[in-house]
Short mmCIF file of C-alpha atoms and ligand atoms in Angstrom, two decimals:
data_model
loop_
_atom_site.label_atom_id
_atom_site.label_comp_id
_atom_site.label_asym_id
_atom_site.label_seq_id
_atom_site.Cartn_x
_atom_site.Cartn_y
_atom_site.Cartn_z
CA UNK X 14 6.18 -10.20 -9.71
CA UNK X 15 3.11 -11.77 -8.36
CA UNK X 16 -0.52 -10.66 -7.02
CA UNK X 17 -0.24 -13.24 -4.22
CA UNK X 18 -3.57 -12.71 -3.20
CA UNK X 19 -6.58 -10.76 -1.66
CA UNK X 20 -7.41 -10.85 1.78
CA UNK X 21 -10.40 -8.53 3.05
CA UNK X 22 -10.05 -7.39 -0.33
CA UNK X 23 -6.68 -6.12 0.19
CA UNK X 24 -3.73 -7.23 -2.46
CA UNK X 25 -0.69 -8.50 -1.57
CA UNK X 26 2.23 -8.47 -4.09
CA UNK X 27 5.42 -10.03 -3.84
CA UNK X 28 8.72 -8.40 -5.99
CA UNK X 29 10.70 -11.20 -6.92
CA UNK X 30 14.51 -10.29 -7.96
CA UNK X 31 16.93 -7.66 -6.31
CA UNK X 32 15.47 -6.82 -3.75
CA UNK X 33 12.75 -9.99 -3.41
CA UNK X 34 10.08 -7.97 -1.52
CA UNK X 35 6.60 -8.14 -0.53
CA UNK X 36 4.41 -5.27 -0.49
CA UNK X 37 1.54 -4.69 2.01
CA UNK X 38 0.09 -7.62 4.14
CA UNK X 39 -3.57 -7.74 4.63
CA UNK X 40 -4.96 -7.51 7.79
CA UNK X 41 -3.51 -9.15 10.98
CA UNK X 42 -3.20 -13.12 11.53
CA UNK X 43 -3.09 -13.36 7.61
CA UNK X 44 0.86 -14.55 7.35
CA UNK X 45 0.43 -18.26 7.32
CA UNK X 46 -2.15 -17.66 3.78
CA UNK X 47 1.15 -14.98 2.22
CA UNK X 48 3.26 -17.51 3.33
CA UNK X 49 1.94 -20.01 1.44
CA UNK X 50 1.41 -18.36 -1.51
CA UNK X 51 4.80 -17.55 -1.21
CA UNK X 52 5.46 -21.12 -1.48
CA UNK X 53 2.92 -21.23 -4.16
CA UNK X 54 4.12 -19.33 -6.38
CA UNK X 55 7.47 -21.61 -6.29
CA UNK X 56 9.37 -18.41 -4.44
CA UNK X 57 11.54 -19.42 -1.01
CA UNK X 58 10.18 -17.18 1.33
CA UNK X 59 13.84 -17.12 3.23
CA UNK X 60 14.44 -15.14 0.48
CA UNK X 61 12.24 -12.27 0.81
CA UNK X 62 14.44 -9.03 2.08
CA UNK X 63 12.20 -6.87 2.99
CA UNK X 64 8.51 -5.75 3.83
CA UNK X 65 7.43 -2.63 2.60
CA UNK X 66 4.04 -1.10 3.45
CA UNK X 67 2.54 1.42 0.83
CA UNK X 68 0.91 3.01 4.14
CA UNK X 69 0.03 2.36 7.81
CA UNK X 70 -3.70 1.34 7.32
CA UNK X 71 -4.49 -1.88 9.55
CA UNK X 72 -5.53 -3.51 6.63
CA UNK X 73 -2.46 -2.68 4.70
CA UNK X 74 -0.19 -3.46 7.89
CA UNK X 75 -1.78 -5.97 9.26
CA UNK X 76 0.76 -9.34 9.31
CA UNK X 77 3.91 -7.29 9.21
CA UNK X 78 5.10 -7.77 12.34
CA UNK X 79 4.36 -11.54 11.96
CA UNK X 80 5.74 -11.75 8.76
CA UNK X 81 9.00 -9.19 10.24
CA UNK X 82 9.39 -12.24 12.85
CA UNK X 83 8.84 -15.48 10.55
CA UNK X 84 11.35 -14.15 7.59
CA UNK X 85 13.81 -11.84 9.73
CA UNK X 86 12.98 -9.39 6.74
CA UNK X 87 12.87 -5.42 8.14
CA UNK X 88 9.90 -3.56 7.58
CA UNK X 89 9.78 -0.23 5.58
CA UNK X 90 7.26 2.49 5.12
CA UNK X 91 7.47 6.06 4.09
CA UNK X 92 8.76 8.40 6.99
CA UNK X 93 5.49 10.42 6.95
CA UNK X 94 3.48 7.53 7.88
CA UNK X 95 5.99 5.63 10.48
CA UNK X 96 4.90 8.03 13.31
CA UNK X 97 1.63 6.95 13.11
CA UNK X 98 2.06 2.82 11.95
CA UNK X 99 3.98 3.36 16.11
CA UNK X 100 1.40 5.41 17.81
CA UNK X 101 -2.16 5.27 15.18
CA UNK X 102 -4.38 7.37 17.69
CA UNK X 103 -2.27 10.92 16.74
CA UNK X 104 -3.40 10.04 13.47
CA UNK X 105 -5.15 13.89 12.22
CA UNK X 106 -8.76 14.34 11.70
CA UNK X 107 -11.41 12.36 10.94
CA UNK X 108 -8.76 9.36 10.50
CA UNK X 109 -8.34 9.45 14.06
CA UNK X 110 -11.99 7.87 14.55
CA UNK X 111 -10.35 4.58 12.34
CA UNK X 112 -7.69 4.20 15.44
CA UNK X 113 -9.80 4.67 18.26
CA UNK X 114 -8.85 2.47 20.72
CA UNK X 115 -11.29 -0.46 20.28
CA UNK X 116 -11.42 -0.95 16.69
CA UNK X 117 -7.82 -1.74 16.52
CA UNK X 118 -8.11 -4.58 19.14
CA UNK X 119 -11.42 -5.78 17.64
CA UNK X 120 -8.84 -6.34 14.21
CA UNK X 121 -6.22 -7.51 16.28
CA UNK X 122 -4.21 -4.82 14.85
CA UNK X 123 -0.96 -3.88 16.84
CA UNK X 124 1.39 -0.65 16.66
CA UNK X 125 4.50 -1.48 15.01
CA UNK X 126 7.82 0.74 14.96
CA UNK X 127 9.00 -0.09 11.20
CA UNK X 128 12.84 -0.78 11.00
CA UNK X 129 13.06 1.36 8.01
CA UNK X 130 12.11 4.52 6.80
CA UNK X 131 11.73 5.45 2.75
CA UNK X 132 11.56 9.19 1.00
CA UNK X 133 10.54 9.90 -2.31
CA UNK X 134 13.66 8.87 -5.07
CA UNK X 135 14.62 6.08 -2.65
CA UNK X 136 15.70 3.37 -5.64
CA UNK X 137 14.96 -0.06 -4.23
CA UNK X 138 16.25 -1.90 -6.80
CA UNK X 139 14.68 -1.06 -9.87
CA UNK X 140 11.94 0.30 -8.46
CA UNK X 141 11.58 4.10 -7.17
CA UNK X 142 9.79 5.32 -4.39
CA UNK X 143 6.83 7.85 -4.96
CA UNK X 144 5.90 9.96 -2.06
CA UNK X 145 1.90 9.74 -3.02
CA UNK X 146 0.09 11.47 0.17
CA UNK X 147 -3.43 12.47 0.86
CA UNK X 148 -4.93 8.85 1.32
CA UNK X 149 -2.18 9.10 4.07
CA UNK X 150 0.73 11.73 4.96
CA UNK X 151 3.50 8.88 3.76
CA UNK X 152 1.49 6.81 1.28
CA UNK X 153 4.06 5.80 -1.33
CA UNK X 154 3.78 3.83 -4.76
CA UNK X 155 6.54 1.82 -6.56
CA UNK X 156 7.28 2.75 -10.16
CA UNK X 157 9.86 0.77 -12.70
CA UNK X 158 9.10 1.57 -16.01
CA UNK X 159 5.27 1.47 -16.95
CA UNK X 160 4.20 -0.35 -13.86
CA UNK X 161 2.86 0.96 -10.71
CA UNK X 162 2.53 -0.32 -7.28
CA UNK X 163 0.30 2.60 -6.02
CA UNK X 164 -1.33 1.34 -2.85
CA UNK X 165 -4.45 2.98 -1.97
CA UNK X 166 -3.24 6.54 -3.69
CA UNK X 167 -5.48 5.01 -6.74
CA UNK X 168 -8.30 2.52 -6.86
CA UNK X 169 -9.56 0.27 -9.59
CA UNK X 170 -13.69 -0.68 -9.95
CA UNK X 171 -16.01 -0.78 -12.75
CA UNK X 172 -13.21 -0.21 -15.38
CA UNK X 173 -12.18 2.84 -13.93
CA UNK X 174 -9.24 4.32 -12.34
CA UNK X 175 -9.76 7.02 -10.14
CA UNK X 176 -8.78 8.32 -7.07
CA UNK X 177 -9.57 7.35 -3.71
CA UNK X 178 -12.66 8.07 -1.74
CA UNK X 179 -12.52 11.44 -0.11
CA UNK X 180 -14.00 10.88 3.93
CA UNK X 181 -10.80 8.53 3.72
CA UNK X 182 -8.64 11.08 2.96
CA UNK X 183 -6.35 13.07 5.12
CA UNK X 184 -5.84 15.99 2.32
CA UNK X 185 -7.93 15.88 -0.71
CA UNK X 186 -5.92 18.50 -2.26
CA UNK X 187 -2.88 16.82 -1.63
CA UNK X 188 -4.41 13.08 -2.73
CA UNK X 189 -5.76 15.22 -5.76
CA UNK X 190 -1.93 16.01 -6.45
CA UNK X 191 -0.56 12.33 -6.22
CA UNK X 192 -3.21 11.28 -8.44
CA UNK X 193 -2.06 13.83 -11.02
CA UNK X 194 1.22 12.97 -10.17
CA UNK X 195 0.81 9.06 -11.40
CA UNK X 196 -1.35 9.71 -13.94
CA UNK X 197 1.90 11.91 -15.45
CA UNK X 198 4.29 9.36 -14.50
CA UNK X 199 3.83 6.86 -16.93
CA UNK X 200 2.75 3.63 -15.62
CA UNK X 201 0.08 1.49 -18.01
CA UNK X 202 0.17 -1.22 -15.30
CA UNK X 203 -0.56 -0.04 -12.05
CA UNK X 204 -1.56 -1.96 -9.49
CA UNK X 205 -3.75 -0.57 -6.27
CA UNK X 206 -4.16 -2.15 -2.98
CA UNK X 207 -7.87 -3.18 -3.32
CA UNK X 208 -9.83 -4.85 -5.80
CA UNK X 209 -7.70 -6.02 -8.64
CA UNK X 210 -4.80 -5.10 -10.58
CA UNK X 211 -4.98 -2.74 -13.56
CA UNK X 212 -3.54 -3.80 -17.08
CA UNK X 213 -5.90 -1.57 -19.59
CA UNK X 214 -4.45 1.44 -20.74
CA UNK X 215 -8.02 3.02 -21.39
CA UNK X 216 -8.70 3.17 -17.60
CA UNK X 217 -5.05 5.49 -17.42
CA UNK X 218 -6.09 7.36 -20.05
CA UNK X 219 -9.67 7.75 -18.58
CA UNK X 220 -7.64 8.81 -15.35
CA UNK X 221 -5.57 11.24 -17.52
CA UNK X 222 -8.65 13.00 -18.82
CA UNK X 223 -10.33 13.39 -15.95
CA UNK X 224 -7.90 14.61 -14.07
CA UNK X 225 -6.52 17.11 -16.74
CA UNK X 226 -3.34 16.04 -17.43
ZN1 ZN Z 19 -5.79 2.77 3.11
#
């Protein structure tokens, strides 16, 4: 699999094998730069099957309607969080104030209905779907073996793994939870949706401890 890039700081990653996929897409009018580091990265982007989002933030879901149209390729995102990828202003508390009507148009950002929906145990391909809330209501991560696609459930600075800032979070209880959650599930590589990908097993421990688990 491949980091494809980082645009506005968000990471893109494309799955390569059964099913190719990419995961997340930056912010909107970003699909001609995936595309060609799709190309870059010697992959045929016909190939790519589907589009999953780890959540409905704009700069998460950004270019998947573009990319939807350009590769005929559905586009999948937990059922908790496809509600509000349609229709962002029901979005609950203080979340609702990231939707408000003209910050989505300043970002170009559009509603999109996502073809499919995912649940926590979905297998796609090797990789299993984690429901990972509190970030979002339907944030999910991607496990297969010790790596971890986690989206913005966990975020990477400094060395450190921990979890995500709380005046972003919809339930800090429940974002607690999914934290503890991948912190138990085994991953050494996990891989967030800012910043940069994590390979050193010190920051999981680190994670571990201060969490509890
Ligand atoms: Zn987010």
């Amino acid at each position: 699999m491949y980091a494809l890039g980082r645009w506005w700081g968000v990471l893109v990653y494309l799955i390569v094998g059964r099913p190719t996929m990419l995961v997340d897409t930056g912010p909107a009018g970003h699909a001609p730069k995936i595309l060609d580091a799709v190309l870059r990265a010697g992959v045929d982007p016909a190939g790519i099957e589907r589009i999953v989002l780890t959540h409905y933030d704009y700069d998460h879901s950004g270019s998947a309607a573009d990319l939807a149209l350009q590769l005929n390729a559905p586009v999948a995102v937990h059922a908790a969080d496809a509600p509000l990828l349609a229709r962002p202003a029901a979005s609950p508390g203080l979340r609702r104030w990231l939707y408000h009507p003209p910050i989505p148009r300043l970002l170009r950002w559009t509603p999109l209905t996502p073809d499919e929906t995912l649940e926590d145990g979905d297998a796609l391909g090797g990789w299993r779907v984690m429901h990972t809330p509190g970030h979002t209501p339907g944030s999910l991560s991607l496990l297969r073996g010790e790596t971890c696609i986690v989206g913005d459930a966990l975020v990477y600075g400094n060395g450190r793994l921990r979890q995500n800032v709380a005046h972003l979070a919809m339930d800090l209880d429940v974002q607690r939870a999914s934290a503890r959650r991948l912190a138990r599930s085994g991953a050494q590589v996990v891989l967030p949706g800012h910043y940069a990908p994590c390979t050193d097993p010190a920051a999981m421990r680190g994670l571990r401890r201060t969490l509890g688990v």
